[in-house]
Each structure stands twice: as structure tokens, then as C-alpha cells.
Coordinates of C-alpha atoms in Angstrom, one line a residue:
Chain A
M195 CA -19.0 -17.2 -15.2
G196 CA -21.7 -14.7 -16.3
E197 CA -24.6 -16.8 -14.9
G198 CA -26.2 -16.4 -18.2
R199 CA -26.8 -12.7 -18.0
K200 CA -26.3 -10.9 -21.3
G201 CA -27.8 -7.4 -20.9
R202 CA -25.9 -4.3 -19.6
R203 CA -27.7 -3.2 -16.5
P204 CA -27.4 0.2 -14.9
G205 CA -26.2 0.7 -11.3
N206 CA -28.6 -0.5 -8.6
P207 CA -28.2 -1.3 -5.0
D208 CA -26.7 -4.8 -5.5
T209 CA -24.7 -4.1 -8.6
Q210 CA -21.6 -3.4 -6.6
G211 CA -22.0 -6.7 -4.8
Q212 CA -22.5 -8.5 -8.1
I213 CA -19.3 -6.9 -9.5
L214 CA -17.4 -7.9 -6.4
E215 CA -18.6 -11.5 -6.6
A216 CA -17.6 -11.7 -10.3
A217 CA -14.3 -10.1 -9.4
S218 CA -13.6 -12.6 -6.7
R219 CA -14.2 -15.4 -9.2
E220 CA -12.1 -13.8 -11.9
F221 CA -9.1 -13.1 -9.6
A222 CA -9.3 -16.7 -8.3
S223 CA -9.4 -18.3 -11.7
R224 CA -7.0 -16.0 -13.6
G225 CA -4.7 -14.6 -10.9
Y226 CA -4.1 -11.0 -10.2
D227 CA -1.9 -10.3 -13.1
S228 CA -4.1 -11.8 -15.8
A229 CA -7.5 -10.7 -14.5
T230 CA -8.9 -7.6 -16.3
I231 CA -11.6 -5.0 -15.6
R232 CA -13.2 -6.0 -18.9
G233 CA -13.3 -9.7 -17.9
V234 CA -14.9 -8.8 -14.6
A235 CA -17.5 -6.6 -16.3
T236 CA -18.4 -9.4 -18.7
A237 CA -18.8 -11.9 -15.9
A238 CA -21.0 -9.5 -13.9
G239 CA -23.0 -8.6 -17.0
V240 CA -22.3 -4.9 -16.7
D241 CA -20.4 -2.2 -18.7
P242 CA -16.6 -1.9 -17.9
A243 CA -17.2 1.8 -17.3
L244 CA -19.5 0.9 -14.4
V245 CA -16.8 -1.2 -12.8
L246 CA -14.4 1.7 -13.1
H247 CA -17.0 4.0 -11.8
Y248 CA -17.4 2.0 -8.6
F249 CA -13.9 0.8 -8.0
G250 CA -11.5 3.0 -10.0
T251 CA -8.7 0.6 -10.8
K252 CA -8.0 -3.2 -10.9
E253 CA -5.9 -2.7 -7.7
Q254 CA -8.8 -1.1 -5.8
L255 CA -11.2 -3.7 -7.1
F256 CA -9.0 -6.5 -5.8
V257 CA -8.6 -4.7 -2.4
A258 CA -12.4 -4.5 -2.3
T259 CA -12.7 -8.3 -2.7
L260 CA -10.4 -8.7 0.3
H261 CA -12.8 -6.7 2.5
V262 CA -9.9 -4.9 4.0
P263 CA -10.4 -1.3 5.2
V264 CA -7.9 0.3 3.0
N265 CA -5.6 -0.2 0.1
P266 CA -2.2 -0.8 1.7
A267 CA -0.4 0.1 -1.6
A268 CA -2.2 3.5 -1.6
I269 CA -1.0 4.2 2.0
V270 CA 2.5 3.3 1.0
R271 CA 2.5 5.6 -2.0
G272 CA 0.9 8.4 0.0
I273 CA 3.5 8.2 2.8
L274 CA 6.6 7.8 0.6
D275 CA 5.5 10.7 -1.7
D276 CA 4.5 13.1 1.1
T277 CA 6.7 12.4 4.1
E278 CA 10.3 13.5 4.5
P279 CA 12.5 10.5 4.5
G280 CA 13.6 10.9 8.1
Q281 CA 10.0 10.5 9.3
M282 CA 8.9 7.7 7.0
G283 CA 9.2 4.7 9.2
E284 CA 7.4 6.2 12.2
R285 CA 4.7 7.6 10.0
L286 CA 4.2 4.3 8.1
I287 CA 3.7 2.4 11.4
A288 CA 1.4 5.0 12.9
T289 CA -0.8 5.1 9.8
M290 CA -1.0 1.4 9.5
L291 CA -1.9 1.0 13.1
G292 CA -4.5 3.8 12.9
V293 CA -6.2 2.0 10.0
W294 CA -6.1 -1.5 11.5
D295 CA -7.0 -0.4 15.0
A296 CA -10.2 1.1 13.7
T297 CA -11.3 -2.3 12.3
A298 CA -9.8 -4.6 14.9
H299 CA -13.3 -5.7 16.1
R300 CA -14.0 -7.5 12.8
N301 CA -10.4 -8.4 12.1
P302 CA -10.3 -8.5 8.3
L303 CA -6.6 -9.5 8.5
I304 CA -7.5 -13.0 9.5
A305 CA -9.2 -13.7 6.2
V306 CA -6.3 -12.3 4.3
L307 CA -3.9 -14.5 6.3
R308 CA -6.0 -17.5 5.6
S309 CA -6.0 -16.8 1.9
V310 CA -2.2 -16.4 1.8
A311 CA -1.7 -19.6 3.9
G312 CA -3.8 -21.6 1.4
E313 CA -2.2 -23.5 -1.4
G314 CA -4.7 -22.9 -4.2
P315 CA -5.1 -20.1 -6.8
V316 CA -6.4 -17.7 -4.2
A317 CA -3.1 -17.8 -2.4
D318 CA -1.2 -17.2 -5.6
T319 CA -3.4 -14.2 -6.4
V320 CA -2.9 -12.6 -3.0
R321 CA 0.9 -13.2 -3.4
Q322 CA 0.8 -11.5 -6.8
F323 CA -1.0 -8.6 -5.4
I324 CA 1.4 -8.2 -2.5
E325 CA 4.4 -8.3 -5.0
R326 CA 3.0 -6.2 -7.8
S327 CA 1.2 -3.7 -5.7
I328 CA 2.4 -3.2 -2.1
I329 CA 6.1 -4.2 -2.5
A330 CA 6.3 -2.4 -5.9
A331 CA 5.0 0.8 -4.4
F332 CA 7.9 0.8 -1.9
A333 CA 10.5 -0.5 -4.4
E334 CA 9.8 2.3 -6.9
R335 CA 10.2 5.0 -4.3
L336 CA 13.3 3.9 -2.3
P337 CA 16.4 5.7 -3.4
G338 CA 19.2 3.3 -2.3
P339 CA 20.6 0.1 -3.9
E340 CA 18.5 -3.1 -3.8
P341 CA 15.1 -1.4 -3.5
Q342 CA 13.3 -4.6 -4.0
L343 CA 15.1 -6.3 -1.1
R344 CA 14.5 -3.2 1.1
A345 CA 10.8 -3.2 0.3
V346 CA 10.5 -6.9 1.3
L347 CA 12.4 -6.3 4.6
I348 CA 10.0 -3.5 5.5
G349 CA 7.1 -5.7 4.5
S350 CA 8.4 -8.5 6.8
Q351 CA 8.4 -6.2 9.8
V352 CA 5.0 -4.6 9.1
A353 CA 3.5 -8.0 8.5
G354 CA 5.0 -9.5 11.7
L355 CA 3.7 -6.5 13.7
L356 CA 0.1 -6.9 12.3
L357 CA 0.3 -10.7 12.9
A358 CA 1.4 -10.3 16.5
R359 CA -1.0 -7.4 17.4
Y360 CA -4.2 -8.4 15.5
V361 CA -4.1 -12.1 14.9
V362 CA -2.1 -13.8 17.7
R363 CA -2.9 -10.7 19.9
L364 CA 0.2 -11.1 22.0
E365 CA 0.3 -8.8 25.1
P366 CA 1.6 -6.2 25.8
L367 CA 1.9 -5.5 22.1
A368 CA -1.8 -6.0 21.4
S369 CA -2.9 -3.1 23.7
A370 CA 0.2 -1.0 23.4
D371 CA -0.2 2.7 22.5
P372 CA 0.2 3.0 18.7
R373 CA 2.3 6.1 19.0
R374 CA 4.8 4.3 21.2
L375 CA 4.9 1.4 18.7
A376 CA 5.5 3.8 15.9
A377 CA 8.5 5.2 17.9
I378 CA 9.8 1.6 18.5
Y379 CA 9.3 0.2 15.0
G380 CA 10.1 3.5 13.1
P381 CA 13.9 3.1 13.3
T382 CA 13.7 -0.5 12.1
I383 CA 11.8 0.6 9.0
Q384 CA 14.2 3.5 8.5
R385 CA 17.2 1.2 8.5
Y386 CA 15.7 -1.2 6.1
A387 CA 14.6 1.6 3.8
Y388 CA 17.6 3.9 3.8
G389 CA 20.4 2.3 6.0
Q390 CA 23.5 0.5 4.8
L391 CA 22.8 -3.2 4.3
P392 CA 25.6 -5.7 5.0
P393 CA 27.2 -6.8 1.7
V394 CA 26.6 -10.1 0.1
D395 CA 29.5 -12.4 1.0
P396 CA 31.1 -13.2 -2.3
Q397 CA 32.0 -16.6 -1.1
E398 CA 28.3 -17.3 -0.5
A399 CA 26.6 -15.2 -3.2
S400 CA 26.3 -18.0 -5.7
S401 CA 25.7 -21.1 -3.5
G402 CA 21.9 -21.0 -3.6
V403 CA 21.3 -22.1 -0.1
H404 CA 17.6 -21.8 0.0
S405 CA 15.3 -23.0 -2.8
P406 CA 11.6 -22.7 -2.1
Chain B
M281 CA -11.9 -39.6 23.9
G282 CA -10.2 -42.9 24.6
E283 CA -12.0 -44.7 21.7
G284 CA -13.1 -47.3 24.3
R285 CA -9.6 -48.6 24.9
K286 CA -9.0 -49.5 28.6
G287 CA -5.8 -51.6 28.8
R288 CA -2.3 -50.2 29.1
R289 CA -0.4 -51.2 25.9
P290 CA 3.4 -51.3 25.6
G291 CA 5.2 -49.3 22.9
N292 CA 4.7 -50.5 19.3
P293 CA 5.3 -48.9 15.9
D294 CA 2.0 -46.9 15.9
T295 CA 1.8 -46.1 19.6
Q296 CA 3.6 -42.8 19.0
G297 CA 1.0 -42.0 16.3
Q298 CA -1.9 -42.9 18.6
I299 CA -0.4 -40.7 21.4
L300 CA -0.1 -37.8 18.9
E301 CA -3.7 -38.2 17.8
A302 CA -4.9 -38.2 21.4
A303 CA -2.7 -35.2 22.2
S304 CA -4.1 -33.2 19.2
R305 CA -7.6 -33.9 20.5
E306 CA -6.8 -33.1 24.1
F307 CA -5.0 -29.8 23.2
A308 CA -7.9 -28.8 20.9
S309 CA -10.5 -29.5 23.5
R310 CA -8.8 -28.3 26.7
G311 CA -6.3 -25.7 25.4
Y312 CA -2.6 -25.7 25.9
D313 CA -2.7 -24.6 29.6
S314 CA -5.2 -27.2 30.8
A315 CA -4.2 -30.2 28.8
T316 CA -2.0 -32.7 30.8
I317 CA 0.3 -35.6 30.0
R318 CA -2.0 -37.8 32.2
G319 CA -5.1 -36.8 30.2
V320 CA -3.4 -37.5 26.9
A321 CA -2.2 -40.9 28.2
T322 CA -5.7 -41.8 29.3
A323 CA -7.2 -40.8 26.0
A324 CA -4.5 -42.8 24.1
G325 CA -4.9 -45.8 26.5
V326 CA -1.3 -45.9 27.5
D327 CA 0.7 -45.2 30.6
P328 CA 1.8 -41.6 31.3
A329 CA 5.4 -42.8 31.6
L330 CA 5.2 -43.9 27.9
V331 CA 4.1 -40.4 26.8
L332 CA 7.0 -38.9 28.7
H333 CA 9.4 -41.6 27.3
Y334 CA 8.4 -40.6 23.7
F335 CA 7.9 -36.9 24.1
G336 CA 9.7 -35.7 27.2
T337 CA 7.4 -32.8 28.2
K338 CA 4.0 -31.3 27.5
E339 CA 5.7 -28.6 25.5
Q340 CA 7.5 -31.1 23.3
L341 CA 4.4 -33.1 22.9
F342 CA 2.5 -30.1 21.6
V343 CA 5.3 -29.2 19.2
A344 CA 5.1 -32.7 17.9
T345 CA 1.4 -32.3 17.2
L346 CA 2.3 -29.2 15.1
H347 CA 4.6 -31.3 12.8
V348 CA 7.2 -28.6 12.9
P349 CA 10.8 -29.6 12.6
V350 CA 12.0 -28.2 16.0
N351 CA 10.7 -26.7 19.2
P352 CA 11.2 -23.0 18.8
A353 CA 11.2 -22.4 22.5
A354 CA 14.1 -24.8 22.9
I355 CA 16.0 -22.9 20.3
V356 CA 15.4 -19.7 22.1
R357 CA 16.5 -21.1 25.4
G358 CA 19.6 -22.6 23.9
I359 CA 20.6 -19.4 22.2
L360 CA 19.9 -17.1 25.0
D361 CA 21.7 -19.3 27.5
D362 CA 24.8 -20.1 25.4
T363 CA 25.5 -17.0 23.3
E364 CA 27.1 -13.8 24.4
P365 CA 24.5 -11.0 24.2
G366 CA 26.3 -9.1 21.5
Q367 CA 25.8 -12.1 19.1
M368 CA 22.3 -13.1 20.1
G369 CA 20.3 -11.5 17.3
E370 CA 22.4 -12.7 14.4
R371 CA 22.7 -16.2 15.9
L372 CA 18.9 -16.4 16.5
I373 CA 18.1 -15.5 12.9
A374 CA 20.8 -17.8 11.5
T375 CA 19.6 -20.8 13.6
M376 CA 15.9 -20.2 12.7
L377 CA 16.7 -20.0 9.0
G378 CA 18.9 -23.0 9.1
V379 CA 16.1 -25.1 10.6
W380 CA 13.3 -23.8 8.4
D381 CA 15.4 -23.9 5.2
A382 CA 15.9 -27.6 5.8
T383 CA 12.2 -28.3 5.7
A384 CA 11.1 -25.6 3.3
H385 CA 10.1 -28.2 0.7
R386 CA 7.2 -29.4 2.9
N387 CA 6.6 -26.1 4.5
P388 CA 5.1 -27.0 7.9
L389 CA 4.8 -23.3 8.7
I390 CA 1.7 -23.0 6.5
A391 CA -0.2 -25.4 8.7
V392 CA 0.8 -23.5 11.8
L393 CA -0.3 -20.2 10.2
R394 CA -3.6 -21.7 9.2
S395 CA -4.1 -22.9 12.8
V396 CA -3.4 -19.5 14.2
A397 CA -5.5 -17.7 11.7
G398 CA -8.5 -19.9 12.6
E399 CA -11.1 -18.7 15.2
G400 CA -11.7 -22.0 17.0
P401 CA -10.1 -23.7 20.0
V402 CA -7.0 -24.7 17.9
A403 CA -6.1 -21.1 17.3
D404 CA -6.4 -20.4 21.1
T405 CA -4.2 -23.4 21.9
V406 CA -1.5 -22.2 19.4
R407 CA -1.7 -18.7 20.9
Q408 CA -1.3 -20.1 24.4
F409 CA 1.7 -22.1 23.4
I410 CA 3.3 -19.1 21.7
E411 CA 2.8 -17.0 24.8
R412 CA 3.6 -19.6 27.5
S413 CA 6.5 -21.2 25.7
I414 CA 8.2 -19.2 23.0
I415 CA 7.6 -15.7 24.4
A416 CA 8.2 -16.8 28.0
A417 CA 11.5 -18.3 27.0
F418 CA 12.7 -14.9 25.8
A419 CA 11.1 -12.9 28.5
E420 CA 12.7 -14.9 31.4
R421 CA 16.1 -14.4 29.9
L422 CA 16.1 -10.7 28.8
P423 CA 17.9 -8.5 31.4
G424 CA 16.3 -5.1 30.7
P425 CA 13.0 -3.5 31.7
E426 CA 9.8 -4.6 29.9
P427 CA 11.1 -8.1 29.0
Q428 CA 7.6 -9.2 27.9
L429 CA 7.3 -6.4 25.4
R430 CA 10.8 -7.0 24.2
A431 CA 10.0 -10.7 23.7
V432 CA 7.0 -9.9 21.6
L433 CA 8.9 -7.3 19.5
I434 CA 11.5 -10.0 18.7
G435 CA 8.7 -12.4 17.9
S436 CA 7.0 -10.0 15.6
Q437 CA 10.2 -9.6 13.4
V438 CA 11.0 -13.3 13.4
A439 CA 7.4 -14.2 12.5
G440 CA 7.3 -11.6 9.7
L441 CA 10.6 -12.9 8.3
L442 CA 9.3 -16.5 8.3
L443 CA 6.0 -15.4 6.7
A444 CA 7.7 -13.4 3.9
R445 CA 10.4 -16.1 3.2
Y446 CA 8.5 -19.3 3.5
V447 CA 4.8 -18.6 3.1
V448 CA 4.4 -15.6 0.7
R449 CA 7.9 -16.4 -0.7
L450 CA 8.7 -12.8 -1.6
E451 CA 11.8 -12.4 -3.7
P452 CA 14.6 -11.5 -3.3
L453 CA 14.1 -12.5 0.4
A454 CA 12.9 -16.0 -0.3
S455 CA 16.3 -17.0 -1.9
A456 CA 18.6 -14.7 -0.1
D457 CA 21.6 -16.1 1.6
P458 CA 20.7 -16.9 5.2
R459 CA 24.0 -15.5 6.6
R460 CA 23.3 -12.2 4.9
L461 CA 19.8 -12.2 6.3
A462 CA 21.2 -12.9 9.8
A463 CA 23.5 -9.9 9.4
I464 CA 20.6 -7.7 8.2
Y465 CA 18.0 -8.8 10.9
G466 CA 20.5 -9.3 13.7
P467 CA 20.8 -5.6 14.7
T468 CA 16.9 -5.3 14.8
I469 CA 16.7 -8.2 17.2
Q470 CA 19.5 -6.8 19.3
R471 CA 17.8 -3.4 19.6
Y472 CA 14.5 -5.0 20.6
A473 CA 16.2 -7.3 23.1
Y474 CA 18.8 -4.9 24.7
G475 CA 18.4 -1.4 23.3
Q476 CA 16.6 1.5 24.9
L477 CA 12.9 1.6 24.1
P478 CA 11.2 5.0 23.7
P479 CA 9.3 5.8 26.9
V480 CA 5.6 5.6 27.2
D481 CA 4.1 9.1 26.7
P482 CA 2.5 9.8 30.1
Q483 CA -0.2 11.8 28.3
E484 CA -1.1 8.7 26.3
A485 CA -0.3 5.9 28.7
S486 CA -3.8 5.6 30.1
S487 CA -6.0 6.4 27.2
G488 CA -6.4 2.7 26.0
V489 CA -6.3 3.5 22.3
H490 CA -6.5 -0.1 21.1
S491 CA -8.9 -2.6 22.4
P492 CA -8.9 -6.0 20.6

């Protein structure tokens, strides 16, 4: 992977780009869970400390390879740690829309969607990232029972909103005021996060209706 | 487009396949709105009546080119016409999951998602179909104000659920009992369809915050 480079090179204008290229290859070949900062550094022919200097964490390095404007997991952590629970849903939607509206002209979501709709190792890597990073950030912070299910329910509504607004661009949603959308979607997120979920029907609980 | 065929041929085992191939090309080159049964028939070298015989309507012909198990617009029309409003949300989710669970092994959704995440004429065609057919089926049947917005809100939750369950396959959603998911998502669909939507803030209504 290292293109034959052995020496440790200091930072220069295209070092970040070389690290990103090496990271894309490493994530694609090893998956999100198994890829390491050290492995990326070796493949890029730089010191691991330089990778950390530029990108901070493995999570941030992966987000950088997706060319998305923000780390969604960091947004989730920030909002759940700093917002009172009654405001969480509305604030989450408002923040997500604020971020994606600002980059709608280049629409980085489409590339992410293409990756996740693929069947190869890249799709698995994106899936692992979504589970380990975004969904986990929710699940660790939700107080009620079944936090993992609640996290995925929230994810399903946020993803569907992003898909409809930025990818399929369905009107009048695509040009709706983001504050109004936050008020509309907020209560849905609140219910998934903190509301009572209907019980599992004991008659059905063990019948395994869907197997992927 | 007609591959040089001139004669009108009667139905034979691969005539359906030839019509489908011609239809895929016609929809891709003209878009959903402008493609016609007659144009597809000419391209396939068959009589328009034969296309209608096999596929019924332009909508059904397009659905057949997507290789999805059902026509989502037909499901929407059936449910909204035959279900009492109080049960609509739960019934919609239960029916959609029933259909897609049955074909989850070959996952036709992934191909649809790839189409819509593309940037070419195929993506535009899929978008037109979603708007003219699925969203319109809802919007024409919802009684409240802003039926178009309500239709897209419902679409955003259904799409996000399908994405999370069948494409990203996030657990525990991917193997959750479909009846429980219908009970969880039903009230969300009900609210988008029949509930009160927060008003447009007059201060914000004309500021055009998002432009795609």
C-alpha cells in the first residue's frame, strides 16, 4: 500500500491529501473496525503523530475520507450532552439541516449514499462507521430502555429527511424553512428517544420474521 | 432505439423482456413524464396494445423496469382508499414491510437507491416517478391542508425505515418484528398525514433559506 515510500516526511501541502488517500485504501481493505491510525501512517509513509495532528482520531479521519462537511457523531454527542431533553429533537434537526443546507450545492450526501448502496467492502465500512460511531453516540446517551433500537429509529427519520430534501429533492420539503422542519420533525425524534415504545408481542417475539 | 426491427410481432416468451429493455431505454432517454407507451412499443417493435396487455399502465411498466416486487403507488392508493384514517399509518408500515421482507434476500431496494443517488437521466426519471406517482397518490387522498408537504413527510419516514432495515441493515431494526415496527412508526405517519403541522413563521416564510 505504501507505494514504496519508506522515509518519514514532515508535513507539506499535499501530506494531508496523501494521508487521506492512504486512509481511504486502508478503510476499504480492512473495514472501519480493523483499520488503525498506525496502519494509515505506514501506508502514507508518515509518522502516526502527524496523522493524529491533522485528523485527531480514527473517527475524524474516516469522516474526512467521506468528504462530508461535519462529523455527524460529533454533532450527536454535542447535542445530547448540551441540550435539555425536551429540546433535543428540534435542536438535532435544526443543526443537521443547518450543516447540510450550507453544503447542498455540492451535495456530499450523494457520494455517501452511493457508498452505502454498494455491495463491496466500502459499503461494509460505511455501515460499521454508522453503527459504531453515529448510532453508538445516541445509544450511549439515551436514558430509557432499548437505547440501541431508539437510536436506530432516530437515525431512520433523520436519514429519510436528508434523502428526501437533498438527494431526491422532493418539494415542498426541499425548499421548506429549516426551522419549520425542526418543529415538524422534533416531536418524532422526541418520541423515538424518550417516549414509550409499544411492547414486543410475546407471541411474536421469537418468530424471527425478517432475516436479512 | 428499435434495433432495426420493423414488424409487429405477437407475444412470445421473450417479448416481455424486449418490451422491458425498450422501456428502460425510453424512460432513461425521455424521462418518466415524456415517455409513452406508444414510444416504448415502437422501440420494442410491438403493438402498443401488447405493451398494455402485459403491463397495464405506464406507471406499472416503469415499476417493472425497476425490478421491485410491487408498485408502491398502488399500495398507497389501496391503503388510503380502503382503510379507516385512524388505522392508516400502522397499516401502511405493516404492508410495506410485508412486501419488502418477502424480497429482502435479493434486495431490489439497493438498485433503486443507486439509481436515485446517480446524477444522470435515470436519477431524474426515478425522481419524477416518485413525485408523480407515489407522492401524488398520497397527496390526492389526504384531507388536511398542505397535502403535498404531508405526503413528502410520510415518504421521508418510510424511505428512512426502508434504508435502515434493508440497505444499511442496522440492528435491532433489521430483525425487529414487523408488527412491532408498524406500532412504533404508525403514530408518526398518522401525525404527518392528519395531525396539526406547526405554522410557517411569517418572519421566515419568505427568506428562502434553502436553495438546492
